[in-house]
Short mmCIF file of N, CA, C and O in Angstrom, two decimals:
data_model
loop_
_atom_site.label_atom_id
_atom_site.label_comp_id
_atom_site.label_asym_id
_atom_site.label_seq_id
_atom_site.Cartn_x
_atom_site.Cartn_y
_atom_site.Cartn_z
N UNK A 1 6.53 -13.25 4.23
CA UNK A 1 6.61 -11.89 3.71
C UNK A 1 7.21 -11.95 2.31
O UNK A 1 8.40 -12.20 2.16
N UNK A 2 6.42 -11.75 1.29
CA UNK A 2 6.90 -11.77 -0.08
C UNK A 2 6.72 -10.40 -0.69
O UNK A 2 5.61 -9.93 -0.85
N UNK A 3 7.80 -9.75 -1.00
CA UNK A 3 7.74 -8.41 -1.59
C UNK A 3 8.62 -8.39 -2.83
O UNK A 3 9.63 -9.08 -2.91
N UNK A 4 8.24 -7.57 -3.80
CA UNK A 4 9.06 -7.41 -4.99
C UNK A 4 10.27 -6.54 -4.66
O UNK A 4 10.47 -6.15 -3.52
N UNK A 5 11.04 -6.21 -5.65
CA UNK A 5 12.21 -5.37 -5.46
C UNK A 5 11.80 -4.05 -4.80
O UNK A 5 10.79 -3.46 -5.15
N UNK A 6 12.61 -3.61 -3.85
CA UNK A 6 12.29 -2.38 -3.13
C UNK A 6 12.40 -1.17 -4.05
O UNK A 6 13.38 -1.02 -4.76
N UNK A 7 11.39 -0.30 -4.00
CA UNK A 7 11.43 0.93 -4.81
C UNK A 7 12.24 2.02 -4.09
O UNK A 7 12.59 1.88 -2.93
N UNK A 8 12.50 3.09 -4.81
CA UNK A 8 13.05 4.29 -4.17
C UNK A 8 11.90 5.04 -3.52
O UNK A 8 10.75 4.94 -3.96
N UNK A 9 12.22 5.81 -2.48
CA UNK A 9 11.18 6.61 -1.82
C UNK A 9 10.61 7.61 -2.81
O UNK A 9 11.35 8.31 -3.50
N UNK A 10 9.30 7.68 -2.87
CA UNK A 10 8.63 8.60 -3.78
C UNK A 10 8.68 10.04 -3.29
O UNK A 10 8.37 10.96 -4.04
N UNK A 11 9.09 10.25 -2.04
CA UNK A 11 9.16 11.60 -1.49
C UNK A 11 10.57 12.18 -1.56
O UNK A 11 10.77 13.29 -2.04
N UNK A 12 11.57 11.40 -1.07
CA UNK A 12 12.94 11.94 -0.99
C UNK A 12 13.95 11.23 -1.88
O UNK A 12 15.10 11.65 -1.97
N UNK A 13 13.55 10.11 -2.52
CA UNK A 13 14.46 9.39 -3.41
C UNK A 13 15.42 8.45 -2.69
O UNK A 13 16.31 7.89 -3.31
N UNK A 14 15.25 8.26 -1.40
CA UNK A 14 16.14 7.41 -0.62
C UNK A 14 16.03 5.94 -1.03
O UNK A 14 14.99 5.47 -1.47
N UNK A 15 17.14 5.24 -0.83
CA UNK A 15 17.17 3.79 -1.04
C UNK A 15 16.78 3.04 0.23
O UNK A 15 16.61 1.83 0.21
N UNK A 16 16.68 3.76 1.35
CA UNK A 16 16.37 3.14 2.65
C UNK A 16 14.87 2.95 2.80
O UNK A 16 14.21 3.62 3.58
N UNK A 17 14.34 2.02 2.03
CA UNK A 17 12.91 1.74 1.99
C UNK A 17 12.69 0.31 2.47
O UNK A 17 13.44 -0.59 2.08
N UNK A 18 11.69 0.13 3.33
CA UNK A 18 11.38 -1.21 3.85
C UNK A 18 9.89 -1.47 3.71
O UNK A 18 9.08 -0.54 3.69
N UNK A 19 9.51 -2.75 3.62
CA UNK A 19 8.08 -3.06 3.55
C UNK A 19 7.40 -2.89 4.90
O UNK A 19 8.04 -3.01 5.95
N UNK A 20 6.11 -2.60 4.86
CA UNK A 20 5.30 -2.53 6.07
C UNK A 20 4.60 -3.89 6.21
O UNK A 20 3.97 -4.37 5.26
N UNK A 21 4.75 -4.52 7.36
CA UNK A 21 4.17 -5.84 7.61
C UNK A 21 2.96 -5.69 8.53
O UNK A 21 3.07 -5.09 9.60
N UNK A 22 1.84 -6.22 8.08
CA UNK A 22 0.59 -6.14 8.83
C UNK A 22 0.27 -7.51 9.42
O UNK A 22 -0.36 -8.34 8.77
N UNK A 23 0.73 -7.76 10.61
CA UNK A 23 0.41 -8.99 11.32
C UNK A 23 0.83 -8.82 12.77
O UNK A 23 1.53 -7.88 13.12
N UNK A 24 0.39 -9.73 13.60
CA UNK A 24 0.77 -9.68 15.01
C UNK A 24 2.29 -9.84 15.11
O UNK A 24 2.88 -10.66 14.39
N UNK A 25 2.94 -9.05 15.96
CA UNK A 25 4.40 -9.14 16.09
C UNK A 25 4.83 -10.53 16.55
O UNK A 25 4.30 -11.08 17.51
N UNK A 26 5.78 -11.08 15.85
CA UNK A 26 6.39 -12.36 16.22
C UNK A 26 7.84 -12.08 16.59
O UNK A 26 8.35 -10.99 16.37
N UNK A 27 8.50 -13.07 17.15
CA UNK A 27 9.92 -12.88 17.48
C UNK A 27 10.73 -12.55 16.23
O UNK A 27 11.62 -11.71 16.26
N UNK A 28 10.42 -13.24 15.14
CA UNK A 28 11.13 -12.98 13.89
C UNK A 28 10.88 -11.56 13.40
O UNK A 28 11.81 -10.87 12.97
N UNK A 29 9.62 -11.10 13.46
CA UNK A 29 9.32 -9.74 13.03
C UNK A 29 9.99 -8.70 13.91
O UNK A 29 10.47 -7.68 13.41
N UNK A 30 10.03 -8.92 15.22
CA UNK A 30 10.72 -8.00 16.13
C UNK A 30 12.20 -7.91 15.76
O UNK A 30 12.78 -6.82 15.72
N UNK A 31 12.79 -9.04 15.43
CA UNK A 31 14.20 -9.07 15.02
C UNK A 31 14.39 -8.26 13.73
O UNK A 31 15.33 -7.46 13.62
N UNK A 32 13.48 -8.43 12.77
CA UNK A 32 13.58 -7.69 11.51
C UNK A 32 13.38 -6.20 11.71
O UNK A 32 14.03 -5.39 11.03
N UNK A 33 12.51 -5.81 12.64
CA UNK A 33 12.33 -4.38 12.96
C UNK A 33 13.62 -3.82 13.53
O UNK A 33 14.07 -2.74 13.12
N UNK A 34 14.23 -4.53 14.46
CA UNK A 34 15.49 -4.06 15.06
C UNK A 34 16.60 -3.94 14.04
O UNK A 34 17.49 -3.10 14.17
N UNK A 35 16.56 -4.79 13.01
CA UNK A 35 17.58 -4.76 11.95
C UNK A 35 17.21 -3.76 10.84
O UNK A 35 17.91 -3.67 9.84
N UNK A 36 16.12 -3.02 11.04
CA UNK A 36 15.63 -2.03 10.07
C UNK A 36 15.34 -2.66 8.71
O UNK A 36 15.62 -2.07 7.66
N UNK A 37 14.77 -3.87 8.72
CA UNK A 37 14.41 -4.55 7.47
C UNK A 37 12.91 -4.48 7.19
O UNK A 37 12.50 -4.69 6.05
N UNK A 38 12.10 -4.19 8.21
CA UNK A 38 10.66 -4.00 8.06
C UNK A 38 10.19 -2.98 9.09
O UNK A 38 10.93 -2.65 10.03
N UNK A 39 8.97 -2.48 8.92
CA UNK A 39 8.27 -1.77 9.98
C UNK A 39 6.93 -2.48 10.14
O UNK A 39 6.42 -3.10 9.21
N UNK A 40 6.39 -2.40 11.34
CA UNK A 40 5.11 -3.05 11.61
C UNK A 40 3.98 -2.06 11.41
O UNK A 40 4.04 -0.92 11.86
N UNK A 41 2.94 -2.51 10.71
CA UNK A 41 1.75 -1.70 10.51
C UNK A 41 0.73 -1.99 11.60
O UNK A 41 0.98 -2.77 12.52
N UNK A 42 -0.42 -1.38 11.48
CA UNK A 42 -1.50 -1.62 12.42
C UNK A 42 -2.01 -3.05 12.28
O UNK A 42 -1.72 -3.75 11.33
N UNK A 43 -2.83 -3.44 13.23
CA UNK A 43 -3.46 -4.77 13.18
C UNK A 43 -4.55 -4.82 12.11
O UNK A 43 -4.86 -5.88 11.60
N UNK A 44 -5.14 -3.67 11.80
CA UNK A 44 -6.23 -3.62 10.83
C UNK A 44 -5.68 -3.16 9.48
O UNK A 44 -5.03 -2.12 9.39
N UNK A 45 -5.95 -3.94 8.45
CA UNK A 45 -5.53 -3.59 7.10
C UNK A 45 -6.76 -3.07 6.36
O UNK A 45 -7.80 -3.71 6.33
N UNK A 46 -6.61 -1.89 5.78
CA UNK A 46 -7.72 -1.30 5.04
C UNK A 46 -7.34 -1.04 3.60
O UNK A 46 -6.20 -1.30 3.19
N UNK A 47 -8.26 -0.51 2.82
CA UNK A 47 -7.98 -0.26 1.40
C UNK A 47 -6.93 0.83 1.17
O UNK A 47 -6.37 0.93 0.09
N UNK A 48 -6.65 1.64 2.19
CA UNK A 48 -5.64 2.70 2.06
C UNK A 48 -4.35 2.39 2.82
O UNK A 48 -3.52 3.28 3.00
N UNK A 49 -4.16 1.14 3.25
CA UNK A 49 -2.96 0.77 4.01
C UNK A 49 -1.74 0.80 3.09
O UNK A 49 -1.73 0.17 2.04
N UNK A 50 -0.70 1.57 3.48
CA UNK A 50 0.50 1.67 2.64
C UNK A 50 1.34 0.40 2.68
O UNK A 50 1.28 -0.38 3.63
N UNK A 51 2.13 0.20 1.65
CA UNK A 51 2.97 -0.98 1.51
C UNK A 51 4.43 -0.71 1.86
O UNK A 51 5.14 -1.60 2.31
N UNK A 52 4.91 0.50 1.64
CA UNK A 52 6.32 0.84 1.82
C UNK A 52 6.51 1.98 2.81
O UNK A 52 5.66 2.86 2.92
N UNK A 53 7.68 1.98 3.49
CA UNK A 53 8.03 3.00 4.49
C UNK A 53 9.47 3.44 4.24
O UNK A 53 10.37 2.60 4.13
N UNK A 54 9.70 4.75 4.19
CA UNK A 54 11.05 5.28 4.03
C UNK A 54 11.65 5.51 5.42
O UNK A 54 11.06 6.21 6.24
N UNK A 55 12.82 4.95 5.66
CA UNK A 55 13.49 5.11 6.94
C UNK A 55 14.12 6.49 7.09
O UNK A 55 14.39 6.92 8.21
N UNK A 56 14.33 7.20 5.99
CA UNK A 56 14.93 8.53 6.06
C UNK A 56 13.90 9.63 6.35
O UNK A 56 14.08 10.43 7.26
N UNK A 57 12.80 9.65 5.59
CA UNK A 57 11.85 10.75 5.75
C UNK A 57 10.50 10.32 6.33
O UNK A 57 9.61 11.15 6.49
N UNK A 58 10.35 9.01 6.63
CA UNK A 58 9.13 8.46 7.25
C UNK A 58 7.91 8.46 6.31
O UNK A 58 6.80 8.19 6.74
N UNK A 59 8.10 8.74 5.03
CA UNK A 59 7.00 8.74 4.07
C UNK A 59 6.53 7.31 3.84
O UNK A 59 7.34 6.38 3.79
N UNK A 60 5.22 7.11 3.73
CA UNK A 60 4.65 5.80 3.46
C UNK A 60 3.74 5.89 2.25
O UNK A 60 3.00 6.87 2.10
N UNK A 61 3.80 4.88 1.37
CA UNK A 61 3.03 4.91 0.14
C UNK A 61 2.78 3.50 -0.37
O UNK A 61 3.25 2.52 0.18
N UNK A 62 2.06 3.43 -1.46
CA UNK A 62 1.71 2.16 -2.08
C UNK A 62 0.47 1.59 -1.42
O UNK A 62 0.11 1.94 -0.31
N UNK A 63 -0.22 0.73 -2.14
CA UNK A 63 -1.39 0.08 -1.58
C UNK A 63 -1.06 -1.37 -1.28
O UNK A 63 -0.64 -2.11 -2.15
N UNK A 64 -1.22 -1.73 -0.02
CA UNK A 64 -0.94 -3.09 0.42
C UNK A 64 -1.98 -4.02 -0.17
O UNK A 64 -3.18 -3.81 -0.02
N UNK A 65 -1.53 -5.03 -0.88
CA UNK A 65 -2.45 -5.98 -1.51
C UNK A 65 -2.67 -7.15 -0.57
O UNK A 65 -1.78 -7.95 -0.33
N UNK A 66 -3.86 -7.23 0.00
CA UNK A 66 -4.17 -8.29 0.95
C UNK A 66 -5.17 -9.26 0.39
O UNK A 66 -5.72 -9.09 -0.64
#
């Protein structure tokens, strides 16, 4: 998982922003979800799949580059 510096939420301005990871859940990913360091996306990545998730307001944005 390689992501650049985390942005501020484009909706509420929160710093509590995490990347969305699109892959089958692994033990490591489950651990990161529990630690609120990532959220898991769907199994299917499309051209409109968001890259970032705000933990405060649940807003998702950005285009995931696959």
